[in-house]
Each structure stands twice: as structure tokens, then as C-alpha cells.
Tab-separated table of C-alpha atoms in Angstrom:
chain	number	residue	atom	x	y	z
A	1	UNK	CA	26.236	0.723	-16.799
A	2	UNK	CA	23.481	2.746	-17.966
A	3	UNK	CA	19.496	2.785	-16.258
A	4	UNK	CA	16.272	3.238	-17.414
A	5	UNK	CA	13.043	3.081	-16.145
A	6	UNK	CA	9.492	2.993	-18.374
A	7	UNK	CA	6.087	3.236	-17.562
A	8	UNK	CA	4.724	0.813	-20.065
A	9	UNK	CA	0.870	1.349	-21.141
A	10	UNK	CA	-1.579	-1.123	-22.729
A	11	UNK	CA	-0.342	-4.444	-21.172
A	12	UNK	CA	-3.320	-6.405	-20.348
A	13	UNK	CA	-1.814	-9.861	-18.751
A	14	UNK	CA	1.242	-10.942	-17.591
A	15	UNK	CA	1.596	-12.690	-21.265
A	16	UNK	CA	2.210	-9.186	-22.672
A	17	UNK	CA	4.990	-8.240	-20.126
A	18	UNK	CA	6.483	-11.475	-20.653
A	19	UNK	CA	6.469	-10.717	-24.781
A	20	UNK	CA	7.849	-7.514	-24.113
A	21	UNK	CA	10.997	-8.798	-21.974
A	22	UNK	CA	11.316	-11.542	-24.139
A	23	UNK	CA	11.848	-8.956	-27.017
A	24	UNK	CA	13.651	-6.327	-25.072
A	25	UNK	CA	16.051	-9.229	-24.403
A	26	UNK	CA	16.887	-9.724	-27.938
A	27	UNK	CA	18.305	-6.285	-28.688
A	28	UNK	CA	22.142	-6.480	-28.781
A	29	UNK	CA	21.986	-2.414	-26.570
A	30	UNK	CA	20.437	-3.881	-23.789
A	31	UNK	CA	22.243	-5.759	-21.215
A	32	UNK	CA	19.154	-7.016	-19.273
A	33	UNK	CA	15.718	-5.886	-18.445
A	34	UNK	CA	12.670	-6.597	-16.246
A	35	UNK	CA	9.094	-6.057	-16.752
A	36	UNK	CA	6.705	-6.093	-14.199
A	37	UNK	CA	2.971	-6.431	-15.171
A	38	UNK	CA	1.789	-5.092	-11.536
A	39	UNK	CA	3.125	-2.075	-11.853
A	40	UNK	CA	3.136	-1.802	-15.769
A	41	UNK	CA	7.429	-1.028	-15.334
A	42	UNK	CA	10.567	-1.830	-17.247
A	43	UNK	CA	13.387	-1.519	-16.046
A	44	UNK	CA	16.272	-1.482	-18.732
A	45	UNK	CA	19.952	-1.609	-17.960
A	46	UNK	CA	22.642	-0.580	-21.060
A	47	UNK	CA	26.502	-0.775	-21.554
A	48	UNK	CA	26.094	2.498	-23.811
A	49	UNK	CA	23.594	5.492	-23.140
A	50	UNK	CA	20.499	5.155	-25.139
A	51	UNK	CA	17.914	8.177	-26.253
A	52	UNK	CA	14.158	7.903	-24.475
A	53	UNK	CA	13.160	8.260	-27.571
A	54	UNK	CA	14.666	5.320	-28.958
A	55	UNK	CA	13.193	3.666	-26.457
A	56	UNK	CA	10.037	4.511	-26.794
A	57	UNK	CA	10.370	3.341	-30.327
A	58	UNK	CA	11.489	-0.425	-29.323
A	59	UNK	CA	8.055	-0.712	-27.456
A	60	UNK	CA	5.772	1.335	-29.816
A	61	UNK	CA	7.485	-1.563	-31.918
A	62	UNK	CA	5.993	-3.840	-30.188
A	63	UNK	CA	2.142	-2.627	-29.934
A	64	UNK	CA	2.691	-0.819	-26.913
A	65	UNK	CA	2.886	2.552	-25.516
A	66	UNK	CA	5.130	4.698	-22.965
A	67	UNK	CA	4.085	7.263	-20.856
A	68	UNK	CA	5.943	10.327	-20.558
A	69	UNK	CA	5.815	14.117	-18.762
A	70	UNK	CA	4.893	17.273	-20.704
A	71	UNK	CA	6.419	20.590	-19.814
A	72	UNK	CA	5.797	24.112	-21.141
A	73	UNK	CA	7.583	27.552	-20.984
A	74	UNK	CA	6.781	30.514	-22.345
A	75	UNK	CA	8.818	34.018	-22.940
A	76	UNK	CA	8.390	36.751	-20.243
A	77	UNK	CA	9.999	39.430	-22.654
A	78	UNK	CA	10.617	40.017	-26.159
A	79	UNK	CA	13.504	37.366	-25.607
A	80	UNK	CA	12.790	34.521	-28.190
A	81	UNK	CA	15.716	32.999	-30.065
A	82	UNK	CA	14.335	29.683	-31.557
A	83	UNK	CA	17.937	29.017	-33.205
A	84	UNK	CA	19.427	28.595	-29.350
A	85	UNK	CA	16.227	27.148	-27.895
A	86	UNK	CA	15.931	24.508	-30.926
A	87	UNK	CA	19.912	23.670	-30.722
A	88	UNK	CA	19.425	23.535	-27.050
A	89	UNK	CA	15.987	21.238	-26.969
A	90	UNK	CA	17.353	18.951	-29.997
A	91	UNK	CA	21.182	18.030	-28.186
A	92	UNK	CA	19.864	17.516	-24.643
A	93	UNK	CA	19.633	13.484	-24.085
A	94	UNK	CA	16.442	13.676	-21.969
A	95	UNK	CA	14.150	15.035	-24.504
A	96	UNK	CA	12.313	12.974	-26.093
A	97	UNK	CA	10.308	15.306	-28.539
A	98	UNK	CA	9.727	19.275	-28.632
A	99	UNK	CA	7.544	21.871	-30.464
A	100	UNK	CA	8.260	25.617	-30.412
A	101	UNK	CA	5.384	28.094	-31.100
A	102	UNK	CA	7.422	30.825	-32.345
A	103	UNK	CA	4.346	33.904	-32.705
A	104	UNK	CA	2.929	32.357	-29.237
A	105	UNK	CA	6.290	32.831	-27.910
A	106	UNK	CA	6.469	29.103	-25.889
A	107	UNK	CA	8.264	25.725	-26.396
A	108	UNK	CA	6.697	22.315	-25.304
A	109	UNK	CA	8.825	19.379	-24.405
A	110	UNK	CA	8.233	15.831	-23.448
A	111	UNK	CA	10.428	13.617	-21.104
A	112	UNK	CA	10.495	10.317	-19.483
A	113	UNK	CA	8.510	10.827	-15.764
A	114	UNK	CA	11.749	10.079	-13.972
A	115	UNK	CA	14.416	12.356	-16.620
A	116	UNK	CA	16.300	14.663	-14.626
A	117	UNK	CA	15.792	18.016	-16.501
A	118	UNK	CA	16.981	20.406	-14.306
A	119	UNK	CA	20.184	21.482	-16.160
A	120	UNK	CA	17.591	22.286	-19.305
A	121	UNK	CA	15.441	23.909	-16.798
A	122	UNK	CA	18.115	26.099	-15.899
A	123	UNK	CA	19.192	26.626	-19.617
A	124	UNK	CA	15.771	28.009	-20.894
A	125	UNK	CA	15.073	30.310	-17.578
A	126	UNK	CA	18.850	31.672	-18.852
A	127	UNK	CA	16.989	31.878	-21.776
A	128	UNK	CA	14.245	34.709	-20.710
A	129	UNK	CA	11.438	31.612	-20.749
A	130	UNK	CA	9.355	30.665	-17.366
A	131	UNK	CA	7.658	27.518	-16.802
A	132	UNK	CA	3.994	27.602	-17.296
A	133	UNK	CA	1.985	27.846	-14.443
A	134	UNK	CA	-1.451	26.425	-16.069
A	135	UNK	CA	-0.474	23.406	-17.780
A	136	UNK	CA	-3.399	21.257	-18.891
A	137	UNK	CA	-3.648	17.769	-16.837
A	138	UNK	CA	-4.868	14.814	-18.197
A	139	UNK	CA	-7.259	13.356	-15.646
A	140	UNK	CA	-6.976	9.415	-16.085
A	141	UNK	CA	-10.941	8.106	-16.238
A	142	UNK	CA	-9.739	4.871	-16.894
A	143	UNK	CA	-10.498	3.419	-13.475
A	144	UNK	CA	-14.310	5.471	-12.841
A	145	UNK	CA	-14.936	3.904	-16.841
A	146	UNK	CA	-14.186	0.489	-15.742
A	147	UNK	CA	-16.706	0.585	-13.054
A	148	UNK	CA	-19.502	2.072	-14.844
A	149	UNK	CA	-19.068	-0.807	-17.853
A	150	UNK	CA	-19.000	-3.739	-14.827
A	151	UNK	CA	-22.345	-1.992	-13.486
A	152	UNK	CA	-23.563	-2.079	-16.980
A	153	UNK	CA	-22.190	-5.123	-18.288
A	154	UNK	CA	-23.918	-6.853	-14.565
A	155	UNK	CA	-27.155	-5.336	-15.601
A	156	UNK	CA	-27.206	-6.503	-18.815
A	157	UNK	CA	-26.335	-9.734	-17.818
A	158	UNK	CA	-28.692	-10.609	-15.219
A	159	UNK	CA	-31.858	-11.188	-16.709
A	160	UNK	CA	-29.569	-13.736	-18.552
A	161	UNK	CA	-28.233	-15.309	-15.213
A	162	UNK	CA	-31.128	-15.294	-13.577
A	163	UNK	CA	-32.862	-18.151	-16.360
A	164	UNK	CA	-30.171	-20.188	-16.090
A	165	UNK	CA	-30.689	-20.055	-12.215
A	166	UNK	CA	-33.766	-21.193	-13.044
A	167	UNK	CA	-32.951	-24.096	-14.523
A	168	UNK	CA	-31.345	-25.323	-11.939
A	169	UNK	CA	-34.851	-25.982	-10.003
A	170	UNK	CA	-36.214	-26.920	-13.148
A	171	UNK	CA	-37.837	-24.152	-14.362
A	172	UNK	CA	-38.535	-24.158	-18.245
A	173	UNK	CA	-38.341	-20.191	-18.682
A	174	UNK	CA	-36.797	-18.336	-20.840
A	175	UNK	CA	-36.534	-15.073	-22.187
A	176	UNK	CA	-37.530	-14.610	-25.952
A	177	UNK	CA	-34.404	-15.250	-28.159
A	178	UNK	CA	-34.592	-11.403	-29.349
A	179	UNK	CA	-34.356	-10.005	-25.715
A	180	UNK	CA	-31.146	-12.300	-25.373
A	181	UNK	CA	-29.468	-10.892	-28.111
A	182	UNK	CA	-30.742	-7.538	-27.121
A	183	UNK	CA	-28.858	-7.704	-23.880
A	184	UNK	CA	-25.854	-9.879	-25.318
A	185	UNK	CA	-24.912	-8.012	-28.267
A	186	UNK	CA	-23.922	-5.088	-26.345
A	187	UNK	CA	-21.965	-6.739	-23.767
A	188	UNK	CA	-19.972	-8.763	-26.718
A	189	UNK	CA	-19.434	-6.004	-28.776
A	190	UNK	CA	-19.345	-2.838	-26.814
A	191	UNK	CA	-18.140	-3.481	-23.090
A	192	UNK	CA	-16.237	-6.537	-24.736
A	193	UNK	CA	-14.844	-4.140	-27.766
A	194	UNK	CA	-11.099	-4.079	-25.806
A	195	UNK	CA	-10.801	-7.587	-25.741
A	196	UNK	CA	-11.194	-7.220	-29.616
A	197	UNK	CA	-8.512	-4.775	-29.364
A	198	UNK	CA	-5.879	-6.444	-27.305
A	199	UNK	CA	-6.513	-9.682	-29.379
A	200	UNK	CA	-5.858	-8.036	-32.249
A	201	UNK	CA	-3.155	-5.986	-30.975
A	202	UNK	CA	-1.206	-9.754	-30.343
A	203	UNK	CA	-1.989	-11.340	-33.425
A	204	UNK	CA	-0.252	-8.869	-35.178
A	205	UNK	CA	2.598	-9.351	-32.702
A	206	UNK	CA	2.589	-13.095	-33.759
A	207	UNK	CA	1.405	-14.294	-30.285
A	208	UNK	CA	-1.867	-14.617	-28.449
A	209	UNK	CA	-3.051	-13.361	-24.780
A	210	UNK	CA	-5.547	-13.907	-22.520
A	211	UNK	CA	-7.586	-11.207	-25.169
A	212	UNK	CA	-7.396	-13.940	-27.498
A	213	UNK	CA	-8.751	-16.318	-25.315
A	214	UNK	CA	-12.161	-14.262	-24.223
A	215	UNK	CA	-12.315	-12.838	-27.893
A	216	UNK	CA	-12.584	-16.103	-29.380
A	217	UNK	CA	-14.481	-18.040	-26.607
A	218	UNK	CA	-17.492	-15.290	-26.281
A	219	UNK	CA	-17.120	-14.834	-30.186
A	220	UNK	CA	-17.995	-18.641	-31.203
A	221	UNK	CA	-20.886	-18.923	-28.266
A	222	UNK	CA	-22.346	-15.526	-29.419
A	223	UNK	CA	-21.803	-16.999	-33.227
A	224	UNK	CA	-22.966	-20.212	-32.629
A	225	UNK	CA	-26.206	-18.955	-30.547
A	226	UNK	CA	-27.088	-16.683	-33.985
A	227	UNK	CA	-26.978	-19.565	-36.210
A	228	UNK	CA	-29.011	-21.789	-33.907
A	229	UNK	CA	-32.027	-18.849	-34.408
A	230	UNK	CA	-31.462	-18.445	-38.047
A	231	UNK	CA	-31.725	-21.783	-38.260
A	232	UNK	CA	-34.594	-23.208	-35.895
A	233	UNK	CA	-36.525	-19.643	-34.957
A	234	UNK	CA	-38.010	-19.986	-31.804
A	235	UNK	CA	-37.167	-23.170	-31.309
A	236	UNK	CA	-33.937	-22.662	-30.518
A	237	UNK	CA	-35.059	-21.007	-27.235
A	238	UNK	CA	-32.704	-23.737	-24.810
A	239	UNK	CA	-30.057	-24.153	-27.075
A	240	UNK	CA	-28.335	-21.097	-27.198
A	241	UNK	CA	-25.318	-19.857	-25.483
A	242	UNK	CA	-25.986	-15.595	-25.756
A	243	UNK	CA	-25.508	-16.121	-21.487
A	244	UNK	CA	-22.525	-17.983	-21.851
A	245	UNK	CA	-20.490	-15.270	-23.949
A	246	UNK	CA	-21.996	-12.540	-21.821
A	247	UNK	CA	-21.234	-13.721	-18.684
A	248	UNK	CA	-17.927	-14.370	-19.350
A	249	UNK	CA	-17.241	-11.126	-20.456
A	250	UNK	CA	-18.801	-9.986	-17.482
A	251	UNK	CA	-16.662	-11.629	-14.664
A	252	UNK	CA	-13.678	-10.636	-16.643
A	253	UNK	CA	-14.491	-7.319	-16.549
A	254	UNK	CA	-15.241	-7.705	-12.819
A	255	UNK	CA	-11.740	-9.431	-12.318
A	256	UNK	CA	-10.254	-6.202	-14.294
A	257	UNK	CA	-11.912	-3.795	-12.191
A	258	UNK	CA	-11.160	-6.085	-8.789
A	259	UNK	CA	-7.144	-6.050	-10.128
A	260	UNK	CA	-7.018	-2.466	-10.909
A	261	UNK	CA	-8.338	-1.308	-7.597
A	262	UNK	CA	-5.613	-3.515	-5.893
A	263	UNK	CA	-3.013	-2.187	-8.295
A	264	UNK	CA	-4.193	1.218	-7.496
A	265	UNK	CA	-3.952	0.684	-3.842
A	266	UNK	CA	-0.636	-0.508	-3.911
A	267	UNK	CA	0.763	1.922	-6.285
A	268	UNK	CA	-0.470	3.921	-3.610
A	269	UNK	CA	1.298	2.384	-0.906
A	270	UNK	CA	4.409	2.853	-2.620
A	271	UNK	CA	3.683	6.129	-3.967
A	272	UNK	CA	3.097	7.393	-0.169
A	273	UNK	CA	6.426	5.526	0.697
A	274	UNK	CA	8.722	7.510	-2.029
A	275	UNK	CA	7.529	10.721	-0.888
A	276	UNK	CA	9.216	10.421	2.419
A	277	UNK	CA	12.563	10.470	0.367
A	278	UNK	CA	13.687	14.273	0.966
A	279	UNK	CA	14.340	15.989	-2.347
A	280	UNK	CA	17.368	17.684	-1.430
A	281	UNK	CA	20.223	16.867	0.644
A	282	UNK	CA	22.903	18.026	2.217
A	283	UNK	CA	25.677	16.717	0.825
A	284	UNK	CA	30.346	17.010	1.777
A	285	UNK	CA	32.225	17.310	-1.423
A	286	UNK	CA	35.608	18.913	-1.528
A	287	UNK	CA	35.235	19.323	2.295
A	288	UNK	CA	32.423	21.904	2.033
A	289	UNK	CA	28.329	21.268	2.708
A	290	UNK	CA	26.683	21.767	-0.303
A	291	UNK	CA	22.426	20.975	-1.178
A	292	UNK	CA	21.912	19.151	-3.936
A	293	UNK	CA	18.760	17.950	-5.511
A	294	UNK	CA	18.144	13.597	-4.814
A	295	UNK	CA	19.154	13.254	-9.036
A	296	UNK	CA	22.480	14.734	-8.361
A	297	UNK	CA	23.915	12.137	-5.683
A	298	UNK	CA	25.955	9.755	-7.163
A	299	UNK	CA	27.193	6.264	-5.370
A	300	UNK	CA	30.102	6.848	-2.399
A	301	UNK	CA	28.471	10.415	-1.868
A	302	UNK	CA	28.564	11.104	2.035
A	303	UNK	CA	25.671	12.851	3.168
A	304	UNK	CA	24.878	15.118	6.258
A	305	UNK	CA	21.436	14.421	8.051
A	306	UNK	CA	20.904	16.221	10.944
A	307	UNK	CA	18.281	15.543	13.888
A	308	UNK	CA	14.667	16.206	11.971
A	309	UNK	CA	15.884	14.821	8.785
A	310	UNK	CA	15.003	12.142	6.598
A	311	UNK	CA	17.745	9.888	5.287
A	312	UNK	CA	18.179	10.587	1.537
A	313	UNK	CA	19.857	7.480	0.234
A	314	UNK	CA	20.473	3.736	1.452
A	315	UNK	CA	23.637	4.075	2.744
A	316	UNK	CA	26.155	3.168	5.948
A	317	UNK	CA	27.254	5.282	8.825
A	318	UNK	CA	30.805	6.032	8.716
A	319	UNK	CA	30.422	8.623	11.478
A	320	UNK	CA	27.935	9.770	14.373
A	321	UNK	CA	25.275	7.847	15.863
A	322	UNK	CA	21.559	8.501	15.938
A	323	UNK	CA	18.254	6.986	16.986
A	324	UNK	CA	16.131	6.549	13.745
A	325	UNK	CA	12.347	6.326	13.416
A	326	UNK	CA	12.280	3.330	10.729
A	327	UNK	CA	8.397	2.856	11.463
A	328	UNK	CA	7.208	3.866	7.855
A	329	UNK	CA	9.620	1.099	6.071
A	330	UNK	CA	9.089	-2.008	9.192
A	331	UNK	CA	6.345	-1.143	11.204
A	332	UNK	CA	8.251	-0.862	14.338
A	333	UNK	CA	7.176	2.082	15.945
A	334	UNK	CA	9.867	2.366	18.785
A	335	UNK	CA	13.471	4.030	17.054
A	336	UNK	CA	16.307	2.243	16.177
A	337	UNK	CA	20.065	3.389	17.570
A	338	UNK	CA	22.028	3.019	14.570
A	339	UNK	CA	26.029	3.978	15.607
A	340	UNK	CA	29.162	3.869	12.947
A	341	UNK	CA	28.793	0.550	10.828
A	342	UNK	CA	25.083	0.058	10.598
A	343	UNK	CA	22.765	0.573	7.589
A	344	UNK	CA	20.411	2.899	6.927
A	345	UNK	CA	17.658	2.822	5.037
A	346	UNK	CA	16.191	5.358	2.340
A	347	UNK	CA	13.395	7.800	3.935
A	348	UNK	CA	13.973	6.771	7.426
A	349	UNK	CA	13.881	9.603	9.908
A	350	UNK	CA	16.850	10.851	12.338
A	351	UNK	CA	14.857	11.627	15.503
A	352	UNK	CA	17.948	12.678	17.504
A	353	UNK	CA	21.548	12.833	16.326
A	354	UNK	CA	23.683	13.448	13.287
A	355	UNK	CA	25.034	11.116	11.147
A	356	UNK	CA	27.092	10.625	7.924
């Protein structure tokens, strides 16, 4: 049984991870799947291996995108043989796409974030080549941009608000129709422009999302509110809906921003939780300690962790006892005394003792 795990991009509701299992379910390669909105993940499990970039294809298929890891490398000497580095690049199963700058002497690659590459690490450094120190980052604005269109969308938004509050202790006053559409038209067609997109996006797909919902709901008051002025002028100041479609939009977007920072908090969380796992090991194969890298362990591996290490793996002690500081995983703070038998658990830490 093969594994894969993808880092899905675009999904805007838990409609679109549910379209995108759905369809991942009806390929005759893949055993079973699971998609998981909150943290924008598939994970894909296969009788037969299957190429990232294949991969990739099934969910570009279906409107989406996958994010993946760039590497460069670059020549130290006059070392450059793009036959070997193109026949290596083009057979090894992690890559999912490569370019090689022959008169710039360096070769680009792309993998999955989770591909162990190390092997074709090792092959281009045999090669003469170096990974590049100075790679260009893409800084994600994504969450600072969402904030600055709720702020703008708010502002917008109140002068609209605030006459409706109005009528509520029965004031008659309104804004000019031509200063609501000023401050609507932007909202709906602007800050609102993604809902557009992701609505669009679906119908294309065949299906509709919760895109489709505040596309077409702002989209018929915003209409609606343009043929009441064509048609009455000024006196359709009362009967028209430009707050309606704008503040929908609005609380939306606040809802967005509200979800990502939760989602960004917990990714976090769990971020901060994986880095605890060591990423080597000491490892007894063939009777002899050797370190290997986390990617390298395969299941009924026995590992070595000494007093001051952190346990590598989930896993059972078949020999040794320690006391281990689980504090980071349950929130007990005192150490546990696991002997021969018990559990461990996956970037724990041995406080005193060895185990295996």
C-alpha cells in the first residue's frame, strides 16, 4: 500500500473538499482518500505507486491547485553534463517537473513538500552541483490581504449600516442613491471579485459552493437596487438593497478572515508539535547502530534513544525502561515510567534511561 499526502490550494468551503474526495474516490488507482478542508490536506492511499505529477494533474482536473517545494543547484566547476543530470531528474519518482539552465550552469526541480529527495540530493552533489544557498521565497500575503479588504470592505460599509440603524428608531435618512452605489459597487465587485471566482470555478465543475451562494445573493440585491434607480430616480431612495449585498459580503469576509486566523493558529500548534520529532535516529540493523534520517525508518525498525533524546517513531518498548517527559503531547507535566511493553509516543522525550 502506497501513501500520499497533498497540500491542496483554492478550496474555499467544506463543499469543495467534499467534491474533491468524492472525485478522488472515483479513480480506479486510488484505494481511498481523505480530504480535510481545515487543513486544506489529502491524504491518498494506492495499491500501485503513482507519479506526484500525476497527481497533481487529477486535482488541477478538478479546478484546483497543489502546492509543492522548489529546489535549485548550481555547478561549482566546469562539471555540467545535462545528458546525466536530465536522465537522472526525468527517472527519479519524486520529481514532479525540472528545468536545466545549461549556459547558467544550474537545474531547478519541484517536489511534493513531504518527497524524500535525499538519494537525488546525493546524486547531483556526485554530480559536481551544490544546492543554492539564496533561493527566492515566496512570502504568502494572503492572510495581511485579507485583513486590509475586511478593514476596507467595514469602511465602506458603514455609512450603509449606520441608515439602516437608523431606521430602526425611525429615522427617515438616507444617503443619496449615488453615494450608495459609490460605496457598494466596490465592495460587490472588487473585495467581492473571489466570490466571482470560486463561483465560477464550480460551475464549471458542474456543482455549486457557498461562492455560488454569496455571488448570486449580493448579485440580484445589487441588480435589483440598479433597476429600482433607473427606473424611479430618486425616488427609489428606501427601496433599494445596495446595504444588503454589501453587508453580506462584508461579514463573509469577516468570517474568512476570523477562520483563517484560527486555521493559522492551529496549523501552528501542530506545526510546533512535529518539530519535536528528531530528524535522525539511531537506528539497530544487522546488529550494528546506524543514523538514519526520520524518511528512512520503515515499520518493525527498532530504534535506540538514549537519556536526552526524543522518541522518533510511535512505537513499543521491547527492552529498557525509562521515565519519559510526555508533557508536549498530554499536558502532564510530571514524567511517565514507561518499562518493556508500554507505548511510546512520537516526539516524547527520554529524561532518564534507554530504551528500544
Amino acid at each position: 500500500m502506497y501513501s500520499y499526502s497533498l497540500q491542496i490550494q483554492g478550496m474555499t468551503c467544506g463543499g469543495c473538499a467534499a467534491s474533491v474526495q468524492r472525485k478522488l474516490d472515483a479513480l480506479e488507482d486510488i484505494v481511498s482518500c481523505e480530504v480535510n478542508f481545515a487543513t486544506e490536506t489529502a491524504r491518498i492511499e494506492s495499491q500501485e505507486a503513482l507519479k506526484p505529477k500525476q497527481l497533481i494533474d487529477w486535482i488541477r482536473s478538478f479546478g484546483f491547485s497543489v502546492q509543492t517545494d522548489h529546489q535549485r543547484f548550481q555547478a561549482t566547476d566546469d562539471r555540467f553534463d545535462q545528458a546525466s543530470l536530465d536522465l537522472i531528474l526525468s527517472t527519479h519518482p519524486e520529481v514532479v517537473s525540472y528545468q536545466i539552465n545549461s549556459p547558467l550552469k544550474t537545474l531547478d526541480y519541484t517536489t511534493l513538500p513531504d518527497a524524500n529527495d535525499r538519494d537525488l540530493q546525493n546524486q547531483l552533489t556526485h554530480q559536481g552541483l551544490v544546492k543554492a544557498t539564496h533561493q527566492d521565497v515566496a512570502i504568502d500575503r494572503t492572510s495581511t490581504t485579507d485583513r486590509t479588504h475586511v478593514w476596507i470592505s467595514g469602511i465602506l460599509a458603514l455609512p450603509l449600516v449606520l441608515q439602516m440603524i437608523g431606521m430602526w428608531f425611525g429615522s427617515s435618512w438616507h444617503l443619496p442613491v449615488i453615494i450608495e452605489w459609490a460605496l457598494a459597487t466596490p465592495i460587490q465587485f472588487w473585495l467581492g471579485y473571489r466570490f466571482y471566482q470560486g463561483a465560477w470555478a464550480a460551475s464549471k465543475r458542474g456543482e455549486a459552493n457557498m461562492d455560488t451562494l454569496v455571488a448570486l445573493g449580493t448579485t440580484v440585491a445589487y441588480c435589483y437596487s440598479l433597476f429600482q434607480w433607473a427606473t424611479l430616480g430618486q425616488d427609489a431612495i428606501g427601496h433599494l438593497y445596495f446595504e444588503a449585498s454589501a453587508v453580506v459580503i462584508t461579514l463573509v469576509l469577516v468570517g474568512k478572515a476570523i477562520e483563517a486566523k484560527a486555521k493559522h493558529s492551529a496549523l501552528e500548534s501542530v506545526a510546533a508539535l512535529f518539530a519535536l520529532k528528531p530528524k535522525t535516529v539511531t537506528c539497530l540493523r544487522h546488529a550494528q547502530e546506524i543514523e538514519l534520517s526520520i524518511q528512512e525508518l520503515v515499520s518493525g525498525d527498532v530504534l535506540i534513544i538514549r537519556s536526552g533524546e526524543r522518541i522518533a517513531a510511535d512505537g513499543v518498548i521491547i527492552k529498557g525502561d525509562a521515565e519519559i517527559d510526555a508533557s508536549a503531547m498530554t499536558g502532564e507535566s510530571i514524567p511517565e515510567y514507561k518499562v518493556t511493553g508500554d507505548s511510546v509516543i512520537s516526539g516524547t522525550l527520554v529524561v532518564n534511561g534507554t530504551i528500544r
